[in-house]
Amino acid sequence: MAERKPITSWLTDMDGVLIHEGTPIPGADVFIKRLRDSGLPFLVLTNNSIYTARDLHARLRRMGLDVPVENIWTSALATAQFLDDQRPGGTAYVIGEAGLTTALHDIGYVLTDHDPDYVVLGETRTYSFEALTKAIRLINGGARFICTNPDETGPSAEGPLPATGSVAALITKATGKDPYFAGKPNPLMMRTGLNAIGAHSETSAMIGDRMDTDVLAGLEAGMQTFLVLTGLTTVADVDRYPFGPSHVVESIADLVDLIDLPDQVDQGKQAEKAGKPAT
């Protein structure tokens, strides 16, 4: 197998990697600071479409994690990018929160329940039977069905909550129409994210806590993958899948030293030119 190129850009999931139920995971602050000090392009990703990137920036900052708005990539932003590429200036009936509606407004979409081009389903803690009924009728009437992400459950302090994937299954059962999921594990989310920061998959790494979304998306996008054990997946779970991560580590803290600071990068380049190992 050909040797992988050095990692020069990083993508990391948020929940289960950097934070857990509103609390930073030990080492996450050091990891983010190291990334920022390095000057390397990076993104913090989440399949949760509830919040805008600005909301998430503020929430993370309160936890001591200073992630710039432009370094946050959500499934809502990926969905908006996809729709803007497919049908610029279109219309959509949306079930979701500000993260999704804002992303669609920002690309010039009109949100309407009158003969929309798309029905777009995102995350919300208040799914309405009336709204779901409207979505089903619009899809049966010809609207295309789009979902931000396929996660069937989401975390909460009280336990798992039904998430977008579960609600999408209800709509599919009622309409016979499968949605297109823009978020992980669709590699589209990774590729549009990489494009946003000017990075290439061949020299990028994806960090996540889930085999079925984070690792799969990173693998299919052609990146190195790191599975951390601070979220949903255990070591015993890994062998249940027909694919595996490039590396398994205990937590994000174990990856800090893999991020090269500018002086280390310069030393490496000088040593390479001189034909000597970097110190």
mmCIF file of N, CA and C in Angstrom, residues 24-154:
data_model
loop_
_atom_site.group_PDB
_atom_site.id
_atom_site.type_symbol
_atom_site.label_atom_id
_atom_site.label_comp_id
_atom_site.label_asym_id
_atom_site.label_seq_id
_atom_site.Cartn_x
_atom_site.Cartn_y
_atom_site.Cartn_z
ATOM 1 N N PRO A 24 -16.983 20.113 27.497
ATOM 2 C CA PRO A 24 -15.826 19.814 26.662
ATOM 3 C C PRO A 24 -15.165 18.503 27.073
ATOM 4 N N ILE A 25 -14.735 17.732 26.109
ATOM 5 C CA ILE A 25 -13.966 16.516 26.380
ATOM 6 C C ILE A 25 -12.528 16.925 26.660
ATOM 7 N N PRO A 26 -11.911 16.377 27.710
ATOM 8 C CA PRO A 26 -10.537 16.764 28.053
ATOM 9 C C PRO A 26 -9.598 16.687 26.850
ATOM 10 N N GLY A 27 -8.870 17.755 26.635
ATOM 11 C CA GLY A 27 -7.939 17.823 25.515
ATOM 12 C C GLY A 27 -8.498 18.539 24.309
ATOM 13 N N ALA A 28 -9.824 18.749 24.254
ATOM 14 C CA ALA A 28 -10.433 19.393 23.085
ATOM 15 C C ALA A 28 -9.951 20.830 22.930
ATOM 16 N N ASP A 29 -9.826 21.550 24.055
ATOM 17 C CA ASP A 29 -9.370 22.939 23.988
ATOM 18 C C ASP A 29 -7.929 23.020 23.483
ATOM 19 N N VAL A 30 -7.084 22.089 23.920
ATOM 20 C CA VAL A 30 -5.690 22.068 23.477
ATOM 21 C C VAL A 30 -5.621 21.739 21.988
ATOM 22 N N PHE A 31 -6.457 20.803 21.554
ATOM 23 C CA PHE A 31 -6.480 20.407 20.142
ATOM 24 C C PHE A 31 -6.874 21.585 19.250
ATOM 25 N N ILE A 32 -7.943 22.296 19.615
ATOM 26 C CA ILE A 32 -8.404 23.431 18.814
ATOM 27 C C ILE A 32 -7.355 24.539 18.803
ATOM 28 N N LYS A 33 -6.750 24.821 19.957
ATOM 29 C CA LYS A 33 -5.710 25.856 20.011
ATOM 30 C C LYS A 33 -4.527 25.480 19.117
ATOM 31 N N ARG A 34 -4.150 24.205 19.172
ATOM 32 C CA ARG A 34 -3.027 23.746 18.350
ATOM 33 C C ARG A 34 -3.365 23.908 16.861
ATOM 34 N N LEU A 35 -4.594 23.568 16.495
ATOM 35 C CA LEU A 35 -5.012 23.744 15.105
ATOM 36 C C LEU A 35 -4.925 25.207 14.680
ATOM 37 N N ARG A 36 -5.417 26.094 15.522
ATOM 38 C CA ARG A 36 -5.404 27.507 15.181
ATOM 39 C C ARG A 36 -3.980 28.051 15.111
ATOM 40 N N ASP A 37 -3.128 27.605 16.044
ATOM 41 C CA ASP A 37 -1.731 28.051 16.037
ATOM 42 C C ASP A 37 -0.979 27.539 14.805
ATOM 43 N N SER A 38 -1.397 26.376 14.307
ATOM 44 C CA SER A 38 -0.701 25.761 13.168
ATOM 45 C C SER A 38 -0.950 26.504 11.866
ATOM 46 N N GLY A 39 -2.108 27.178 11.777
ATOM 47 C CA GLY A 39 -2.483 27.829 10.525
ATOM 48 C C GLY A 39 -3.021 26.873 9.479
ATOM 49 N N LEU A 40 -3.154 25.583 9.840
ATOM 50 C CA LEU A 40 -3.668 24.599 8.889
ATOM 51 C C LEU A 40 -5.182 24.772 8.730
ATOM 52 N N PRO A 41 -5.709 24.531 7.542
ATOM 53 C CA PRO A 41 -7.168 24.602 7.363
ATOM 54 C C PRO A 41 -7.854 23.488 8.140
ATOM 55 N N PHE A 42 -8.985 23.820 8.767
ATOM 56 C CA PHE A 42 -9.726 22.805 9.509
ATOM 57 C C PHE A 42 -11.200 23.167 9.562
ATOM 58 N N LEU A 43 -12.014 22.148 9.832
ATOM 59 C CA LEU A 43 -13.455 22.327 10.007
ATOM 60 C C LEU A 43 -13.946 21.495 11.175
ATOM 61 N N VAL A 44 -14.872 22.044 11.923
ATOM 62 C CA VAL A 44 -15.640 21.286 12.905
ATOM 63 C C VAL A 44 -16.998 21.013 12.275
ATOM 64 N N LEU A 45 -17.354 19.736 12.172
ATOM 65 C CA LEU A 45 -18.586 19.348 11.490
ATOM 66 C C LEU A 45 -19.627 18.821 12.469
ATOM 67 N N THR A 46 -20.874 19.005 12.096
ATOM 68 C CA THR A 46 -21.963 18.384 12.849
ATOM 69 C C THR A 46 -23.125 18.076 11.913
ATOM 70 N N ASN A 47 -23.743 16.929 12.141
ATOM 71 C CA ASN A 47 -24.949 16.566 11.396
ATOM 72 C C ASN A 47 -26.185 17.273 11.942
ATOM 73 N N ASN A 48 -26.057 17.882 13.105
ATOM 74 C CA ASN A 48 -27.180 18.592 13.706
ATOM 75 C C ASN A 48 -27.442 19.874 12.928
ATOM 76 N N SER A 49 -28.666 20.044 12.475
ATOM 77 C CA SER A 49 -29.014 21.213 11.652
ATOM 78 C C SER A 49 -29.793 22.272 12.425
ATOM 79 N N ILE A 50 -29.899 22.112 13.735
ATOM 80 C CA ILE A 50 -30.709 23.041 14.532
ATOM 81 C C ILE A 50 -30.091 24.427 14.580
ATOM 82 N N TYR A 51 -28.763 24.478 14.788
ATOM 83 C CA TYR A 51 -28.104 25.754 15.050
ATOM 84 C C TYR A 51 -27.358 26.284 13.832
ATOM 85 N N THR A 52 -27.250 27.606 13.753
ATOM 86 C CA THR A 52 -26.409 28.223 12.733
ATOM 87 C C THR A 52 -24.946 28.101 13.160
ATOM 88 N N ALA A 53 -24.043 28.338 12.226
ATOM 89 C CA ALA A 53 -22.616 28.304 12.566
ATOM 90 C C ALA A 53 -22.299 29.366 13.621
ATOM 91 N N ARG A 54 -22.970 30.508 13.542
ATOM 92 C CA ARG A 54 -22.741 31.563 14.532
ATOM 93 C C ARG A 54 -23.232 31.129 15.917
ATOM 94 N N ASP A 55 -24.375 30.455 15.967
ATOM 95 C CA ASP A 55 -24.866 29.923 17.241
ATOM 96 C C ASP A 55 -23.859 28.955 17.843
ATOM 97 N N LEU A 56 -23.355 28.041 17.009
ATOM 98 C CA LEU A 56 -22.416 27.027 17.493
ATOM 99 C C LEU A 56 -21.100 27.650 17.932
ATOM 100 N N HIS A 57 -20.647 28.664 17.218
ATOM 101 C CA HIS A 57 -19.439 29.389 17.626
ATOM 102 C C HIS A 57 -19.608 29.924 19.050
ATOM 103 N N ALA A 58 -20.756 30.552 19.327
ATOM 104 C CA ALA A 58 -21.012 31.126 20.654
ATOM 105 C C ALA A 58 -21.110 30.032 21.725
ATOM 106 N N ARG A 59 -21.785 28.925 21.395
ATOM 107 C CA ARG A 59 -21.937 27.833 22.360
ATOM 108 C C ARG A 59 -20.588 27.198 22.686
ATOM 109 N N LEU A 60 -19.779 26.968 21.663
ATOM 110 C CA LEU A 60 -18.462 26.373 21.885
ATOM 111 C C LEU A 60 -17.548 27.320 22.664
ATOM 112 N N ARG A 61 -17.645 28.594 22.360
ATOM 113 C CA ARG A 61 -16.788 29.568 23.042
ATOM 114 C C ARG A 61 -17.100 29.612 24.537
ATOM 115 N N ARG A 62 -18.375 29.500 24.897
ATOM 116 C CA ARG A 62 -18.741 29.464 26.312
ATOM 117 C C ARG A 62 -18.137 28.260 27.023
ATOM 118 N N MET A 63 -17.839 27.201 26.257
ATOM 119 C CA MET A 63 -17.224 26.000 26.825
ATOM 120 C C MET A 63 -15.701 26.054 26.788
ATOM 121 N N GLY A 64 -15.154 27.174 26.290
ATOM 122 C CA GLY A 64 -13.710 27.288 26.222
ATOM 123 C C GLY A 64 -13.096 26.799 24.927
ATOM 124 N N LEU A 65 -13.931 26.558 23.914
ATOM 125 C CA LEU A 65 -13.445 26.101 22.606
ATOM 126 C C LEU A 65 -13.676 27.216 21.599
ATOM 127 N N ASP A 66 -12.610 27.881 21.184
ATOM 128 C CA ASP A 66 -12.731 29.049 20.314
ATOM 129 C C ASP A 66 -12.594 28.636 18.853
ATOM 130 N N VAL A 67 -13.734 28.324 18.251
ATOM 131 C CA VAL A 67 -13.771 27.892 16.849
ATOM 132 C C VAL A 67 -14.413 29.006 16.022
ATOM 133 N N PRO A 68 -13.678 29.604 15.081
ATOM 134 C CA PRO A 68 -14.258 30.668 14.254
ATOM 135 C C PRO A 68 -15.482 30.175 13.472
ATOM 136 N N VAL A 69 -16.385 31.103 13.199
ATOM 137 C CA VAL A 69 -17.611 30.768 12.473
ATOM 138 C C VAL A 69 -17.298 30.089 11.144
ATOM 139 N N GLU A 70 -16.273 30.579 10.443
ATOM 140 C CA GLU A 70 -15.945 30.045 9.117
ATOM 141 C C GLU A 70 -15.337 28.642 9.179
ATOM 142 N N ASN A 71 -15.041 28.163 10.377
ATOM 143 C CA ASN A 71 -14.497 26.815 10.534
ATOM 144 C C ASN A 71 -15.537 25.817 11.039
ATOM 145 N N ILE A 72 -16.813 26.189 10.936
ATOM 146 C CA ILE A 72 -17.906 25.304 11.363
ATOM 147 C C ILE A 72 -18.738 24.955 10.134
ATOM 148 N N TRP A 73 -18.988 23.675 9.946
ATOM 149 C CA TRP A 73 -19.721 23.185 8.770
ATOM 150 C C TRP A 73 -20.809 22.243 9.246
ATOM 151 N N THR A 74 -22.068 22.598 8.983
ATOM 152 C CA THR A 74 -23.207 21.809 9.448
ATOM 153 C C THR A 74 -23.908 21.112 8.291
ATOM 154 N N SER A 75 -24.735 20.131 8.633
ATOM 155 C CA SER A 75 -25.511 19.460 7.584
ATOM 156 C C SER A 75 -26.492 20.416 6.921
ATOM 157 N N ALA A 76 -26.907 21.456 7.650
ATOM 158 C CA ALA A 76 -27.792 22.463 7.054
ATOM 159 C C ALA A 76 -27.059 23.244 5.971
ATOM 160 N N LEU A 77 -25.791 23.607 6.221
ATOM 161 C CA LEU A 77 -24.998 24.324 5.226
ATOM 162 C C LEU A 77 -24.712 23.432 4.017
ATOM 163 N N ALA A 78 -24.427 22.145 4.293
ATOM 164 C CA ALA A 78 -24.190 21.205 3.196
ATOM 165 C C ALA A 78 -25.451 21.025 2.351
ATOM 166 N N THR A 79 -26.602 20.979 3.014
ATOM 167 C CA THR A 79 -27.875 20.850 2.302
ATOM 168 C C THR A 79 -28.138 22.071 1.432
ATOM 169 N N ALA A 80 -27.893 23.253 1.997
ATOM 170 C CA ALA A 80 -28.098 24.486 1.236
ATOM 171 C C ALA A 80 -27.155 24.543 0.027
ATOM 172 N N GLN A 81 -25.913 24.131 0.216
ATOM 173 C CA GLN A 81 -24.962 24.118 -0.892
ATOM 174 C C GLN A 81 -25.434 23.179 -1.998
ATOM 175 N N PHE A 82 -25.925 21.996 -1.577
ATOM 176 C CA PHE A 82 -26.433 21.020 -2.543
ATOM 177 C C PHE A 82 -27.612 21.593 -3.338
ATOM 178 N N LEU A 83 -28.565 22.206 -2.655
ATOM 179 C CA LEU A 83 -29.747 22.748 -3.336
ATOM 180 C C LEU A 83 -29.378 23.923 -4.241
ATOM 181 N N ASP A 84 -28.422 24.740 -3.799
ATOM 182 C CA ASP A 84 -27.990 25.863 -4.624
ATOM 183 C C ASP A 84 -27.327 25.376 -5.913
ATOM 184 N N ASP A 85 -26.625 24.247 -5.827
ATOM 185 C CA ASP A 85 -26.011 23.662 -7.025
ATOM 186 C C ASP A 85 -27.058 23.023 -7.930
ATOM 187 N N GLN A 86 -28.058 22.377 -7.299
ATOM 188 C CA GLN A 86 -29.063 21.656 -8.072
ATOM 189 C C GLN A 86 -30.076 22.593 -8.736
ATOM 190 N N ARG A 87 -30.608 23.521 -7.934
ATOM 191 C CA ARG A 87 -31.645 24.413 -8.451
ATOM 192 C C ARG A 87 -31.517 25.785 -7.783
ATOM 193 N N PRO A 88 -30.664 26.646 -8.326
ATOM 194 C CA PRO A 88 -30.478 27.972 -7.726
ATOM 195 C C PRO A 88 -31.792 28.750 -7.688
ATOM 196 N N GLY A 89 -32.004 29.462 -6.578
ATOM 197 C CA GLY A 89 -33.190 30.302 -6.468
ATOM 198 C C GLY A 89 -34.485 29.537 -6.399
ATOM 199 N N GLY A 90 -34.443 28.322 -5.860
ATOM 200 C CA GLY A 90 -35.636 27.487 -5.797
ATOM 201 C C GLY A 90 -36.521 27.790 -4.601
ATOM 202 N N THR A 91 -37.496 26.895 -4.390
ATOM 203 C CA THR A 91 -38.437 27.046 -3.279
ATOM 204 C C THR A 91 -38.471 25.767 -2.463
ATOM 205 N N ALA A 92 -38.778 25.895 -1.177
ATOM 206 C CA ALA A 92 -38.783 24.725 -0.304
ATOM 207 C C ALA A 92 -39.774 24.880 0.835
ATOM 208 N N TYR A 93 -40.393 23.762 1.176
ATOM 209 C CA TYR A 93 -41.160 23.675 2.421
ATOM 210 C C TYR A 93 -40.228 23.032 3.434
ATOM 211 N N VAL A 94 -39.993 23.712 4.551
ATOM 212 C CA VAL A 94 -38.955 23.295 5.485
ATOM 213 C C VAL A 94 -39.541 22.922 6.841
ATOM 214 N N ILE A 95 -39.096 21.776 7.338
ATOM 215 C CA ILE A 95 -39.352 21.397 8.726
ATOM 216 C C ILE A 95 -37.991 21.407 9.414
ATOM 217 N N GLY A 96 -37.799 22.349 10.307
ATOM 218 C CA GLY A 96 -36.496 22.456 10.955
ATOM 219 C C GLY A 96 -36.397 23.737 11.751
ATOM 220 N N GLU A 97 -35.169 24.019 12.215
ATOM 221 C CA GLU A 97 -34.926 25.177 13.056
ATOM 222 C C GLU A 97 -34.111 26.229 12.302
ATOM 223 N N ALA A 98 -33.644 27.231 13.037
ATOM 224 C CA ALA A 98 -32.970 28.391 12.446
ATOM 225 C C ALA A 98 -31.725 28.008 11.647
ATOM 226 N N GLY A 99 -31.013 26.966 12.084
ATOM 227 C CA GLY A 99 -29.818 26.565 11.356
ATOM 228 C C GLY A 99 -30.118 26.242 9.910
ATOM 229 N N LEU A 100 -31.251 25.598 9.664
ATOM 230 C CA LEU A 100 -31.634 25.198 8.309
ATOM 231 C C LEU A 100 -32.305 26.336 7.549
ATOM 232 N N THR A 101 -33.256 26.993 8.194
ATOM 233 C CA THR A 101 -33.974 28.062 7.492
ATOM 234 C C THR A 101 -33.027 29.216 7.134
ATOM 235 N N THR A 102 -32.099 29.534 8.028
ATOM 236 C CA THR A 102 -31.137 30.605 7.740
ATOM 237 C C THR A 102 -30.237 30.234 6.569
ATOM 238 N N ALA A 103 -29.766 28.976 6.543
ATOM 239 C CA ALA A 103 -28.894 28.516 5.456
ATOM 240 C C ALA A 103 -29.612 28.609 4.114
ATOM 241 N N LEU A 104 -30.896 28.281 4.089
ATOM 242 C CA LEU A 104 -31.655 28.349 2.836
ATOM 243 C C LEU A 104 -31.965 29.785 2.440
ATOM 244 N N HIS A 105 -32.274 30.634 3.417
ATOM 245 C CA HIS A 105 -32.477 32.055 3.107
ATOM 246 C C HIS A 105 -31.205 32.662 2.518
ATOM 247 N N ASP A 106 -30.059 32.256 3.058
ATOM 248 C CA ASP A 106 -28.784 32.840 2.627
ATOM 249 C C ASP A 106 -28.430 32.493 1.177
ATOM 250 N N ILE A 107 -28.983 31.406 0.648
ATOM 251 C CA ILE A 107 -28.726 31.075 -0.764
ATOM 252 C C ILE A 107 -29.840 31.585 -1.674
ATOM 253 N N GLY A 108 -30.768 32.340 -1.075
ATOM 254 C CA GLY A 108 -31.815 32.955 -1.887
ATOM 255 C C GLY A 108 -33.042 32.096 -2.101
ATOM 256 N N TYR A 109 -33.222 31.051 -1.281
ATOM 257 C CA TYR A 109 -34.411 30.211 -1.425
ATOM 258 C C TYR A 109 -35.630 30.881 -0.798
ATOM 259 N N VAL A 110 -36.786 30.635 -1.390
ATOM 260 C CA VAL A 110 -38.060 31.089 -0.840
ATOM 261 C C VAL A 110 -38.682 29.911 -0.100
ATOM 262 N N LEU A 111 -39.055 30.133 1.150
ATOM 263 C CA LEU A 111 -39.669 29.075 1.958
ATOM 264 C C LEU A 111 -41.183 29.217 1.857
ATOM 265 N N THR A 112 -41.832 28.164 1.382
ATOM 266 C CA THR A 112 -43.255 28.238 1.099
ATOM 267 C C THR A 112 -43.888 26.861 1.199
ATOM 268 N N ASP A 113 -45.196 26.842 1.426
ATOM 269 C CA ASP A 113 -45.917 25.563 1.391
ATOM 270 C C ASP A 113 -46.798 25.485 0.141
ATOM 271 N N HIS A 114 -46.575 26.406 -0.799
ATOM 272 C CA HIS A 114 -47.353 26.414 -2.041
ATOM 273 C C HIS A 114 -46.508 25.872 -3.191
ATOM 274 N N ASP A 115 -46.764 24.642 -3.570
ATOM 275 C CA ASP A 115 -46.108 24.002 -4.707
ATOM 276 C C ASP A 115 -44.581 24.180 -4.688
ATOM 277 N N PRO A 116 -43.901 23.791 -3.591
ATOM 278 C CA PRO A 116 -42.446 23.987 -3.519
ATOM 279 C C PRO A 116 -41.695 22.987 -4.397
ATOM 280 N N ASP A 117 -40.463 23.358 -4.772
ATOM 281 C CA ASP A 117 -39.597 22.431 -5.493
ATOM 282 C C ASP A 117 -39.178 21.266 -4.601
ATOM 283 N N TYR A 118 -38.953 21.579 -3.319
ATOM 284 C CA TYR A 118 -38.440 20.569 -2.387
ATOM 285 C C TYR A 118 -39.190 20.610 -1.057
ATOM 286 N N VAL A 119 -39.273 19.468 -0.428
ATOM 287 C CA VAL A 119 -39.566 19.379 1.006
ATOM 288 C C VAL A 119 -38.241 19.059 1.676
ATOM 289 N N VAL A 120 -37.819 19.908 2.613
ATOM 290 C CA VAL A 120 -36.530 19.741 3.283
ATOM 291 C C VAL A 120 -36.774 19.476 4.760
ATOM 292 N N LEU A 121 -36.336 18.305 5.203
ATOM 293 C CA LEU A 121 -36.524 17.894 6.593
ATOM 294 C C LEU A 121 -35.212 18.005 7.353
ATOM 295 N N GLY A 122 -35.249 18.724 8.465
ATOM 296 C CA GLY A 122 -34.081 18.857 9.327
ATOM 297 C C GLY A 122 -34.407 18.496 10.762
ATOM 298 N N GLU A 123 -33.485 18.815 11.639
ATOM 299 C CA GLU A 123 -33.625 18.483 13.059
ATOM 300 C C GLU A 123 -34.466 19.528 13.772
ATOM 301 N N THR A 124 -35.337 19.069 14.652
ATOM 302 C CA THR A 124 -36.064 19.961 15.542
ATOM 303 C C THR A 124 -36.525 19.148 16.752
ATOM 304 N N ARG A 125 -36.682 19.803 17.855
ATOM 305 C CA ARG A 125 -37.174 19.137 19.063
ATOM 306 C C ARG A 125 -38.691 19.196 19.160
ATOM 307 N N THR A 126 -39.334 19.796 18.164
ATOM 308 C CA THR A 126 -40.794 19.955 18.203
ATOM 309 C C THR A 126 -41.410 19.570 16.865
ATOM 310 N N TYR A 127 -41.220 18.318 16.446
ATOM 311 C CA TYR A 127 -41.847 17.865 15.204
ATOM 312 C C TYR A 127 -43.363 17.953 15.346
ATOM 313 N N SER A 128 -43.996 18.572 14.373
ATOM 314 C CA SER A 128 -45.439 18.795 14.402
ATOM 315 C C SER A 128 -46.149 17.793 13.491
ATOM 316 N N PHE A 129 -47.203 17.175 13.996
ATOM 317 C CA PHE A 129 -47.990 16.247 13.175
ATOM 318 C C PHE A 129 -48.576 16.983 11.980
ATOM 319 N N GLU A 130 -48.991 18.226 12.190
ATOM 320 C CA GLU A 130 -49.560 19.019 11.102
ATOM 321 C C GLU A 130 -48.505 19.290 10.019
ATOM 322 N N ALA A 131 -47.280 19.615 10.448
ATOM 323 C CA ALA A 131 -46.213 19.895 9.486
ATOM 324 C C ALA A 131 -45.825 18.625 8.722
ATOM 325 N N LEU A 132 -45.787 17.493 9.404
ATOM 326 C CA LEU A 132 -45.446 16.234 8.749
ATOM 327 C C LEU A 132 -46.528 15.843 7.734
ATOM 328 N N THR A 133 -47.773 16.074 8.099
ATOM 329 C CA THR A 133 -48.877 15.798 7.173
ATOM 330 C C THR A 133 -48.755 16.667 5.918
ATOM 331 N N LYS A 134 -48.437 17.937 6.119
ATOM 332 C CA LYS A 134 -48.249 18.847 4.988
ATOM 333 C C LYS A 134 -47.099 18.369 4.101
ATOM 334 N N ALA A 135 -45.990 17.935 4.724
ATOM 335 C CA ALA A 135 -44.830 17.452 3.966
ATOM 336 C C ALA A 135 -45.199 16.231 3.129
ATOM 337 N N ILE A 136 -45.940 15.316 3.726
ATOM 338 C CA ILE A 136 -46.355 14.097 3.021
ATOM 339 C C ILE A 136 -47.207 14.444 1.797
ATOM 340 N N ARG A 137 -48.131 15.361 1.957
ATOM 341 C CA ARG A 137 -49.006 15.736 0.845
ATOM 342 C C ARG A 137 -48.237 16.459 -0.263
ATOM 343 N N LEU A 138 -47.274 17.293 0.124
ATOM 344 C CA LEU A 138 -46.470 18.005 -0.874
ATOM 345 C C LEU A 138 -45.575 17.044 -1.658
ATOM 346 N N ILE A 139 -45.001 16.063 -0.967
ATOM 347 C CA ILE A 139 -44.163 15.065 -1.641
ATOM 348 C C ILE A 139 -45.018 14.224 -2.587
ATOM 349 N N ASN A 140 -46.195 13.836 -2.117
ATOM 350 C CA ASN A 140 -47.113 13.093 -2.995
ATOM 351 C C ASN A 140 -47.537 13.937 -4.200
ATOM 352 N N GLY A 141 -47.484 15.262 -4.023
ATOM 353 C CA GLY A 141 -47.861 16.157 -5.109
ATOM 354 C C GLY A 141 -46.724 16.470 -6.066
ATOM 355 N N GLY A 142 -45.517 15.940 -5.785
ATOM 356 C CA GLY A 142 -44.411 16.117 -6.723
ATOM 357 C C GLY A 142 -43.167 16.795 -6.191
ATOM 358 N N ALA A 143 -43.200 17.304 -4.943
ATOM 359 C CA ALA A 143 -42.004 17.939 -4.387
ATOM 360 C C ALA A 143 -40.931 16.888 -4.125
ATOM 361 N N ARG A 144 -39.680 17.237 -4.374
ATOM 362 C CA ARG A 144 -38.567 16.325 -4.096
ATOM 363 C C ARG A 144 -38.271 16.335 -2.604
ATOM 364 N N PHE A 145 -37.868 15.169 -2.087
ATOM 365 C CA PHE A 145 -37.701 14.984 -0.645
ATOM 366 C C PHE A 145 -36.211 14.998 -0.298
ATOM 367 N N ILE A 146 -35.806 15.984 0.520
ATOM 368 C CA ILE A 146 -34.416 16.152 0.928
ATOM 369 C C ILE A 146 -34.343 16.142 2.454
ATOM 370 N N CYS A 147 -33.315 15.477 3.006
ATOM 371 C CA CYS A 147 -33.097 15.491 4.456
ATOM 372 C C CYS A 147 -31.678 15.955 4.763
ATOM 373 N N THR A 148 -31.536 16.661 5.861
ATOM 374 C CA THR A 148 -30.206 17.141 6.228
ATOM 375 C C THR A 148 -29.284 16.004 6.636
ATOM 376 N N ASN A 149 -29.806 14.996 7.305
ATOM 377 C CA ASN A 149 -28.941 13.918 7.811
ATOM 378 C C ASN A 149 -29.775 12.685 8.141
ATOM 379 N N PRO A 150 -29.138 11.507 8.165
ATOM 380 C CA PRO A 150 -29.882 10.268 8.401
ATOM 381 C C PRO A 150 -29.854 9.759 9.839
ATOM 382 N N ASP A 151 -29.287 10.536 10.777
ATOM 383 C CA ASP A 151 -29.192 10.070 12.165
ATOM 384 C C ASP A 151 -30.579 9.716 12.701
ATOM 385 N N GLU A 152 -30.711 8.508 13.211
ATOM 386 C CA GLU A 152 -32.020 8.054 13.696
ATOM 387 C C GLU A 152 -32.313 8.521 15.113
ATOM 388 N N THR A 153 -31.272 8.716 15.901
ATOM 389 C CA THR A 153 -31.440 9.228 17.257
ATOM 390 C C THR A 153 -30.387 10.289 17.535
ATOM 391 N N GLY A 154 -30.676 11.133 18.508
ATOM 392 C CA GLY A 154 -29.730 12.141 18.945
ATOM 393 C C GLY A 154 -29.581 12.081 20.448
#
